[in-house]
Protein backbone atom coordinates (compact mmCIF):
# COMPACT_ATOMS: atom_id res chain seq x y z
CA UNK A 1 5.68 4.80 -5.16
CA UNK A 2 7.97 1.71 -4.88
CA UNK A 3 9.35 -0.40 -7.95
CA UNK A 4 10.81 -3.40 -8.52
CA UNK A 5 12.57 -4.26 -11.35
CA UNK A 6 14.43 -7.97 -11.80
CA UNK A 7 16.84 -9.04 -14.43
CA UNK A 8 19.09 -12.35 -15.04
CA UNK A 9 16.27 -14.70 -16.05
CA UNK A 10 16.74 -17.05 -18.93
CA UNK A 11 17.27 -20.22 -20.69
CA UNK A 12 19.75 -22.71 -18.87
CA UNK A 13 20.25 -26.31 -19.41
CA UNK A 14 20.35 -28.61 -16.65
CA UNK A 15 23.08 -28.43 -14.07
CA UNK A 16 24.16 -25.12 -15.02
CA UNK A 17 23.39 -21.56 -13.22
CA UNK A 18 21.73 -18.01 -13.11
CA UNK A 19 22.14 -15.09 -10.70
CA UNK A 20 18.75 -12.79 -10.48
CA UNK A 21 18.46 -9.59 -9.30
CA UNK A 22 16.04 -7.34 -8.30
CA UNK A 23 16.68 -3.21 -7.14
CA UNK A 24 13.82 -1.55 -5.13
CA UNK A 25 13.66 2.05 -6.22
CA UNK A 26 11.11 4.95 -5.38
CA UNK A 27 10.23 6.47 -2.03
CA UNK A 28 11.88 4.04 0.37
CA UNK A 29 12.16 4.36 4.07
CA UNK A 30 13.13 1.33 4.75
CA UNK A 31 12.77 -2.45 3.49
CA UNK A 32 12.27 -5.13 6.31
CA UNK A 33 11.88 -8.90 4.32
CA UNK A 34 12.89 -9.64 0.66
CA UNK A 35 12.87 -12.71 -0.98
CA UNK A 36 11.89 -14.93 -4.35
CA UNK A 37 9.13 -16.65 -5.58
CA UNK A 38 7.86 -18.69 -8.04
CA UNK A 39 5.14 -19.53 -10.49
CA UNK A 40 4.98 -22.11 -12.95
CA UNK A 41 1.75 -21.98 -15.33
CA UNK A 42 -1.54 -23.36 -14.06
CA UNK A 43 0.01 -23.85 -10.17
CA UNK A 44 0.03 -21.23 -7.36
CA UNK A 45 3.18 -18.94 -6.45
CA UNK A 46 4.85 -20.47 -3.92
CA UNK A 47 8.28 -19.19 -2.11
CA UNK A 48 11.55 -20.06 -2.88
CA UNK A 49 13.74 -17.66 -0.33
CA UNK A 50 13.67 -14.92 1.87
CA UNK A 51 15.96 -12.58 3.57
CA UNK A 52 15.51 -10.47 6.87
CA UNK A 53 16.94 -7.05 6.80
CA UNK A 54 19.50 -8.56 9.18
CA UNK A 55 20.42 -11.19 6.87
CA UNK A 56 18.29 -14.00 8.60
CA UNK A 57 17.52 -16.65 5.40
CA UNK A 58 14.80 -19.27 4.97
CA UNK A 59 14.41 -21.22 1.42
CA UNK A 60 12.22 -24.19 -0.03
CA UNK A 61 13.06 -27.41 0.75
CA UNK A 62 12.82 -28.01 -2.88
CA UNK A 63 15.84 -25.56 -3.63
CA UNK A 64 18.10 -26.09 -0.63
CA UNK A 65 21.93 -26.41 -1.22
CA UNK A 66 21.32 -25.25 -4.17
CA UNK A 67 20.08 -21.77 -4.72
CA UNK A 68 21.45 -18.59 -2.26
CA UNK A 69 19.66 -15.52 -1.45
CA UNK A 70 21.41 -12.39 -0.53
CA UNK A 71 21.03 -8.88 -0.44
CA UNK A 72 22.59 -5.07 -0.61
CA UNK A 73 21.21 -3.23 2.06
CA UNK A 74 22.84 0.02 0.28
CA UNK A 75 21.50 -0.75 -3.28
CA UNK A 76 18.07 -2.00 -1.85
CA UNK A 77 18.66 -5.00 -4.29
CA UNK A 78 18.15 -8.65 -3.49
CA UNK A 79 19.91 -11.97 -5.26
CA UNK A 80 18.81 -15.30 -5.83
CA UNK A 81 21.67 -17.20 -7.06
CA UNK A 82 20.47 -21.06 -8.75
CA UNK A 83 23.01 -23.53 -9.10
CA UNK A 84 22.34 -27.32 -10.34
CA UNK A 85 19.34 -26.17 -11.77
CA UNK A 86 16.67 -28.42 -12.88
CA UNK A 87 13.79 -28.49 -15.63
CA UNK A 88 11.68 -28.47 -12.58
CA UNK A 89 12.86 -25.41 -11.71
CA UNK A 90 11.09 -23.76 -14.92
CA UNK A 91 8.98 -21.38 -13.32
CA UNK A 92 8.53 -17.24 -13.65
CA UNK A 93 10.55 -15.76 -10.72
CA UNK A 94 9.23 -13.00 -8.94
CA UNK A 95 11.09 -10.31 -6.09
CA UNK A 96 9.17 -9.22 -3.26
CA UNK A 97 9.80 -6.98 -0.66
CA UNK A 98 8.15 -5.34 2.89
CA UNK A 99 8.73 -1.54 2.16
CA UNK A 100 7.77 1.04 4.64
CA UNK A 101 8.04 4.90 2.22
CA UNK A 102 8.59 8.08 3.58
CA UNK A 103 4.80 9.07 3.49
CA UNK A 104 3.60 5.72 5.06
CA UNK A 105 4.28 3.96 8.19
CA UNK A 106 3.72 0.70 7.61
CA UNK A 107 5.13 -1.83 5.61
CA UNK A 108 3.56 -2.86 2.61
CA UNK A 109 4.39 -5.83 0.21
CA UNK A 110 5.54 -4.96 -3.37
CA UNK A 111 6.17 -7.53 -6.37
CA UNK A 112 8.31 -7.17 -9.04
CA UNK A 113 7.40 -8.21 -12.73
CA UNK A 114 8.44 -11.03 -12.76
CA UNK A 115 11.59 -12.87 -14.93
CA UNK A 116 11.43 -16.09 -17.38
CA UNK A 117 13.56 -19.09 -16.00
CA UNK A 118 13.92 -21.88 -18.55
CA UNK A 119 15.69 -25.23 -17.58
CA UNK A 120 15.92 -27.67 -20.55
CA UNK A 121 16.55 -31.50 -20.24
């Protein structure tokens, strides 16, 4: 089994910052794409970044220049750091990833728990 567990959400006023994280543990092969999303109540879960194994990023328009995705390789562990955050931004984050295990050979999509971001006016 695969897990993913993220930390560094919270409550952040406008303009200022948070660094998530999120470490992949379990049976792991290998991990192709990770990346962020996000859900805000009542609306769908849309993406905010991804990462390639490779490095290769893509974010949201909504979030560009402004938040960074990155990754560990070694620690299986993907970052989404937010910067000038906004009360739009409000939203549960969750980390997903394409892991392939030792007894499978395909790649299968795992989601984290998700995490709490809070941006007050």
């Amino acid at each position: 089994q695969v897990q993913l567990v993220e930390s560094g959400g919270g409550l952040v006023q406008a303009g200022g910052s948070l660094r998530l994280s999120c470490a992949a543990s379990g049976s792991i092969f290998s991990i192709n794409a990770m990346g962020w999303y996000r859900q805000a109540p009542g609306k769908q879960r849309d993406v905010v970044a991804t990462i390639t194994s490779s490095g290769s990023t893509n974010y949201a328009d909504s979030v560009k220049g402004r938040f960074t995705v990155s990754r560990d390789n070694a620690k299986n562990t993907v970052y989404l750091q937010m910067n000038s955050l906004k009360p739009e931004d409000t939203s549960v984050y969750y980390c997903n990833a394409q892991v392939r295990t030792y007894s499978g050979i395909n790649y299968l999509r795992y989601w984290g728990q998700g995490t709490q971001v809070t941006v007050s006016s």
